[in-house]
Structure formats: structure tokens, C-alpha cells
Coordinates of N, CA, C and O in Angstrom, one line a residue:
M275 N -5.4 9.9 -4.1 CA -4.7 8.9 -4.9 C -3.9 8.0 -4.0 O -3.3 8.4 -3.0
K276 N -4.0 6.7 -4.3 CA -3.3 5.7 -3.4 C -1.8 5.7 -3.6 O -1.3 5.9 -4.7
P277 N -1.0 5.7 -2.5 CA 0.4 5.8 -2.6 C 1.0 4.5 -3.2 O 0.4 3.4 -3.1
N278 N 2.1 4.6 -3.9 CA 2.8 3.5 -4.5 C 3.9 3.0 -3.6 O 4.8 3.7 -3.2
Y279 N 3.8 1.7 -3.3 CA 4.8 1.1 -2.4 C 5.7 0.2 -3.2 O 5.2 -0.5 -4.2
R280 N 6.9 0.1 -2.8 CA 7.9 -0.8 -3.5 C 8.7 -1.5 -2.4 O 8.7 -1.1 -1.2
R281 N 9.5 -2.5 -2.8 CA 10.3 -3.3 -1.8 C 11.7 -3.3 -2.3 O 12.0 -3.5 -3.5
C282 N 12.6 -3.0 -1.4 CA 14.1 -3.1 -1.7 C 14.5 -4.5 -2.0 O 14.1 -5.4 -1.2
L283 N 15.2 -4.7 -3.1 CA 15.6 -6.0 -3.4 C 16.7 -6.6 -2.5 O 17.0 -7.8 -2.5
S284 N 17.3 -5.8 -1.7 CA 18.4 -6.2 -0.8 C 17.9 -6.5 0.6 O 18.0 -7.6 1.1
C285 N 17.3 -5.5 1.3 CA 16.9 -5.6 2.6 C 15.5 -6.0 2.8 O 15.0 -6.3 3.9
R286 N 14.7 -6.0 1.7 CA 13.3 -6.3 1.6 C 12.4 -5.4 2.4 O 11.2 -5.7 2.6
R287 N 12.9 -4.2 2.7 CA 12.1 -3.2 3.4 C 11.0 -2.6 2.4 O 11.3 -2.4 1.2
V288 N 9.8 -2.4 2.8 CA 8.8 -1.8 2.0 C 8.6 -0.3 2.3 O 8.7 0.1 3.5
G289 N 8.5 0.5 1.3 CA 8.4 1.9 1.5 C 7.8 2.6 0.3 O 7.5 1.9 -0.7
L290 N 7.6 3.9 0.4 CA 7.1 4.6 -0.8 C 8.1 4.6 -1.9 O 9.3 4.5 -1.7
K291 N 7.6 4.6 -3.1 CA 8.4 4.5 -4.3 C 9.5 5.6 -4.4 O 10.6 5.3 -4.8
E292 N 9.2 6.8 -3.8 CA 10.2 7.9 -3.9 C 11.4 7.7 -3.0 O 12.4 8.3 -3.1
E293 N 11.3 6.7 -2.0 CA 12.4 6.4 -1.1 C 13.5 5.6 -1.7 O 14.5 5.4 -1.0
F294 N 13.3 5.0 -2.8 CA 14.2 4.0 -3.4 C 14.8 4.6 -4.7 O 14.3 5.5 -5.4
W295 N 15.9 3.9 -5.1 CA 16.5 4.1 -6.5 C 15.9 3.1 -7.4 O 15.8 1.9 -7.0
R296 N 15.6 3.5 -8.6 CA 15.0 2.6 -9.6 C 16.0 2.2 -10.6 O 16.6 3.1 -11.2
I297 N 16.2 0.9 -10.8 CA 17.1 0.4 -11.9 C 16.3 -0.3 -12.9 O 15.5 -1.2 -12.5
I298 N 16.5 0.0 -14.2 CA 15.6 -0.6 -15.2 C 16.5 -1.3 -16.2 O 17.5 -0.8 -16.7
R299 N 16.0 -2.5 -16.7 CA 16.5 -3.2 -17.9 C 15.5 -2.8 -19.0 O 14.4 -3.3 -19.0
V300 N 16.0 -1.9 -19.9 CA 15.1 -1.4 -20.9 C 14.7 -2.4 -21.9 O 15.5 -3.2 -22.3
F301 N 13.4 -2.4 -22.3 CA 12.9 -3.3 -23.3 C 12.9 -2.5 -24.7 O 12.6 -1.4 -24.7
P302 N 13.3 -3.0 -25.8 CA 13.9 -4.4 -26.0 C 15.4 -4.5 -26.1 O 15.9 -5.5 -26.3
S303 N 16.1 -3.3 -25.8 CA 17.5 -3.3 -26.0 C 18.3 -4.1 -24.9 O 19.4 -4.6 -25.2
G304 N 17.7 -4.2 -23.7 CA 18.3 -5.0 -22.6 C 19.4 -4.1 -21.9 O 20.0 -4.6 -21.0
K305 N 19.5 -2.9 -22.2 CA 20.4 -2.0 -21.6 C 19.9 -1.7 -20.1 O 18.7 -1.5 -19.9
V306 N 20.8 -1.6 -19.2 CA 20.5 -1.3 -17.8 C 20.8 0.1 -17.5 O 21.9 0.6 -17.8
Q307 N 19.8 0.8 -16.9 CA 20.0 2.2 -16.6 C 19.3 2.6 -15.4 O 18.5 1.8 -14.8
L308 N 19.5 3.9 -15.0 CA 18.8 4.4 -13.7 C 17.7 5.3 -14.0 O 17.7 6.0 -15.0
D309 N 16.7 5.2 -13.2 CA 15.6 6.2 -13.0 C 14.5 6.3 -14.1 O 13.4 6.6 -13.8
Q310 N 14.9 6.1 -15.4 CA 13.9 6.3 -16.4 C 13.9 5.1 -17.4 O 14.9 4.5 -17.6
G311 N 12.7 4.9 -18.0 CA 12.6 3.9 -19.1 C 11.5 3.0 -18.7 O 11.0 2.9 -17.6
M312 N 11.2 2.2 -19.8 CA 10.2 1.2 -19.6 C 10.8 -0.2 -19.7 O 11.7 -0.4 -20.6
G313 N 10.4 -1.1 -18.9 CA 11.0 -2.4 -18.9 C 10.9 -3.0 -17.5 O 10.2 -2.5 -16.6
R314 N 11.7 -4.0 -17.3 CA 11.8 -4.7 -15.9 C 12.5 -3.8 -15.0 O 13.6 -3.3 -15.2
S315 N 11.9 -3.5 -13.8 CA 12.5 -2.6 -12.8 C 12.9 -3.3 -11.5 O 12.2 -4.3 -11.2
A316 N 13.8 -2.8 -10.8 CA 14.2 -3.2 -9.5 C 14.4 -2.0 -8.6 O 14.8 -0.9 -9.2
Y317 N 14.1 -2.1 -7.4 CA 14.3 -0.9 -6.5 C 15.3 -1.3 -5.3 O 15.3 -2.4 -4.9
I318 N 16.1 -0.3 -5.0 CA 17.0 -0.5 -3.9 C 17.1 0.7 -3.0 O 17.0 1.9 -3.5
C319 N 17.3 0.5 -1.7 CA 17.5 1.6 -0.7 C 18.8 2.3 -1.0 O 19.8 1.7 -1.3
P320 N 18.8 3.6 -0.8 CA 20.0 4.4 -0.9 C 20.9 4.3 0.3 O 21.1 5.3 1.0
Q321 N 21.3 3.0 0.7 CA 22.1 2.8 1.9 C 23.3 1.9 1.5 O 23.2 1.1 0.6
T322 N 24.4 2.1 2.2 CA 25.6 1.4 2.0 C 25.4 -0.1 2.1 O 25.8 -0.9 1.2
T323 N 24.7 -0.6 3.1 CA 24.5 -2.0 3.4 C 23.8 -2.7 2.2 O 24.1 -3.8 1.8
C324 N 22.7 -2.0 1.8 CA 21.9 -2.6 0.7 C 22.7 -2.6 -0.6 O 22.6 -3.6 -1.4
L325 N 23.4 -1.6 -0.9 CA 24.2 -1.6 -2.1 C 25.3 -2.6 -2.1 O 25.6 -3.3 -3.1
Q326 N 26.0 -2.8 -1.0 CA 27.0 -3.8 -0.8 C 26.5 -5.2 -1.1 O 27.1 -6.0 -1.8
A327 N 25.4 -5.5 -0.4 CA 24.8 -6.8 -0.6 C 24.3 -7.1 -2.0 O 24.5 -8.2 -2.6
A328 N 23.7 -6.1 -2.6 CA 23.2 -6.2 -4.0 C 24.4 -6.5 -5.0 O 24.2 -7.3 -5.9
Q329 N 25.5 -5.8 -4.8 CA 26.6 -6.0 -5.6 C 27.3 -7.3 -5.4 O 27.6 -8.0 -6.3
K330 N 27.5 -7.6 -4.1 CA 28.2 -8.9 -3.8 C 27.5 -10.1 -4.2 O 28.1 -11.1 -4.7
K331 N 26.2 -10.1 -4.0 CA 25.4 -11.3 -4.3 C 24.6 -11.2 -5.6 O 23.8 -12.1 -5.9
N332 N 25.0 -10.3 -6.5 CA 24.4 -10.1 -7.8 C 22.8 -10.0 -7.7 O 22.1 -10.6 -8.6
R333 N 22.3 -9.4 -6.8 CA 20.9 -9.3 -6.6 C 20.2 -8.5 -7.7 O 19.1 -8.8 -8.2
L334 N 20.9 -7.4 -8.2 CA 20.3 -6.7 -9.3 C 20.3 -7.5 -10.5 O 19.3 -7.5 -11.2
G335 N 21.3 -8.2 -10.8 CA 21.3 -9.0 -12.1 C 20.2 -10.1 -12.0 O 19.6 -10.3 -13.0
R336 N 20.0 -10.7 -10.9 CA 19.0 -11.8 -10.8 C 17.6 -11.2 -10.9 O 16.7 -11.7 -11.5
S337 N 17.4 -10.0 -10.3 CA 16.1 -9.4 -10.3 C 15.8 -8.9 -11.7 O 14.6 -8.9 -12.1
L338 N 16.7 -8.3 -12.4 CA 16.5 -7.8 -13.7 C 16.6 -8.8 -14.8 O 16.3 -8.5 -16.0
H339 N 17.0 -10.0 -14.5 CA 17.2 -11.1 -15.5 C 18.2 -10.7 -16.6 O 17.9 -10.8 -17.8
G340 N 19.3 -10.1 -16.2 CA 20.3 -9.6 -17.1 C 21.6 -9.3 -16.4 O 21.7 -9.5 -15.2
I341 N 22.5 -8.9 -17.2 CA 23.9 -8.5 -16.7 C 23.9 -7.0 -16.4 O 23.5 -6.2 -17.2
V342 N 24.3 -6.7 -15.2 CA 24.4 -5.4 -14.7 C 25.9 -4.9 -14.9 O 26.8 -5.5 -14.3
P343 N 26.2 -3.9 -15.7 CA 27.5 -3.5 -15.9 C 28.1 -2.8 -14.6 O 27.4 -2.3 -13.8
E344 N 29.4 -3.0 -14.5 CA 30.2 -2.4 -13.3 C 30.0 -0.9 -13.2 O 30.0 -0.3 -12.1
T345 N 29.9 -0.3 -14.4 CA 29.7 1.2 -14.4 C 28.4 1.7 -13.7 O 28.4 2.7 -13.1
L346 N 27.4 0.8 -13.7 CA 26.2 1.2 -13.0 C 26.4 1.2 -11.5 O 26.0 2.0 -10.8
Y347 N 27.1 0.1 -11.0 CA 27.5 0.1 -9.6 C 28.3 1.3 -9.2 O 28.1 1.9 -8.1
Q348 N 29.3 1.7 -10.0 CA 30.1 2.8 -9.8 C 29.2 4.1 -9.7 O 29.4 4.9 -8.8
T349 N 28.3 4.2 -10.6 CA 27.4 5.4 -10.5 C 26.5 5.4 -9.2 O 26.4 6.4 -8.6
L350 N 26.1 4.2 -8.8 CA 25.3 4.1 -7.6 C 26.1 4.5 -6.4 O 25.7 5.2 -5.5
W351 N 27.4 4.0 -6.3 CA 28.3 4.3 -5.2 C 28.5 5.8 -5.2 O 28.6 6.5 -4.1
Q352 N 28.8 6.4 -6.4 CA 29.0 7.9 -6.4 C 27.8 8.6 -6.0 O 27.9 9.6 -5.2
R353 N 26.6 8.2 -6.4 CA 25.4 8.9 -6.0 C 25.2 8.8 -4.5 O 24.7 9.7 -3.8
L354 N 25.5 7.6 -3.9 CA 25.4 7.4 -2.5 C 26.3 8.3 -1.7 O 25.9 9.0 -0.7
T355 N 27.6 8.5 -2.1 CA 28.5 9.4 -1.4 C 28.2 10.8 -1.6 O 28.4 11.6 -0.7
E356 N 27.6 11.2 -2.7 CA 27.2 12.6 -2.9 C 26.0 12.9 -2.1 O 25.9 14.0 -1.6
S357 N 25.0 12.0 -2.0 CA 23.8 12.3 -1.2 C 24.0 12.2 0.3 O 23.2 12.8 1.0
N358 N 25.0 11.4 0.7 CA 25.2 11.2 2.1 C 26.7 11.1 2.5 O 27.2 10.0 2.6
P359 N 27.4 12.2 2.6 CA 28.8 12.2 2.8 C 29.3 11.5 4.0 O 30.3 10.9 4.0
Q360 N 28.5 11.5 5.1 CA 28.9 10.8 6.3 C 28.7 9.3 6.2 O 29.2 8.5 7.1
N361 N 28.2 8.8 5.1 CA 27.9 7.4 4.9 C 29.0 6.7 4.1 O 28.9 5.6 3.7
Q362 N 30.2 7.3 4.0 CA 31.3 6.8 3.2 C 31.9 5.6 4.0 O 31.9 5.5 5.2
I363 N 32.5 4.7 3.2 CA 33.1 3.5 3.8 C 34.5 3.9 4.3 O 35.3 4.5 3.6

């Protein structure tokens, strides 16, 4: 079976789908959530630099064509520190 490749919306790196976090704007409710659901998706690297740029420049909001709640960014930062403790700011 052919591997699925995706691109990080922040650093534009291409990699396997499993290497990225998936953020979805669910159809038809427009709610933004992580990992599951059907709708418009965006992928981001689990790295501090990518998450900082995505939050500062609203790259997730532009990619998903919607408003990304601050709680989602807090969840992503928490997930980043849990998965990679030496990567803290």
C-alpha cells in the first residue's frame, strides 16, 4: 500500500502522515478539534518552532478557514511538553 504523505502548514516539511498532528474543522458544525473527525484538515509538526509560528501568524486559522480557539493551542502546547520534556521553552 502506498504511504500517505502530508505537509506541515508551518515549516512546509513533507513527511509521513503519522509524523504530524492533525487539526480538523469538523463539517458542518465548524468546531475545531484534534486527531479525529471529517472535514477540512491541517497538519503540523510536533515541534516548538512550528507551533510558535502557527500560533503567531494564525496559520491554522487560515488553513482551516475558521477561528481556532485558544484552548486548542493550549492543548497542543501541553501535548508538546508531555511528549518532549527537553523541548520546553
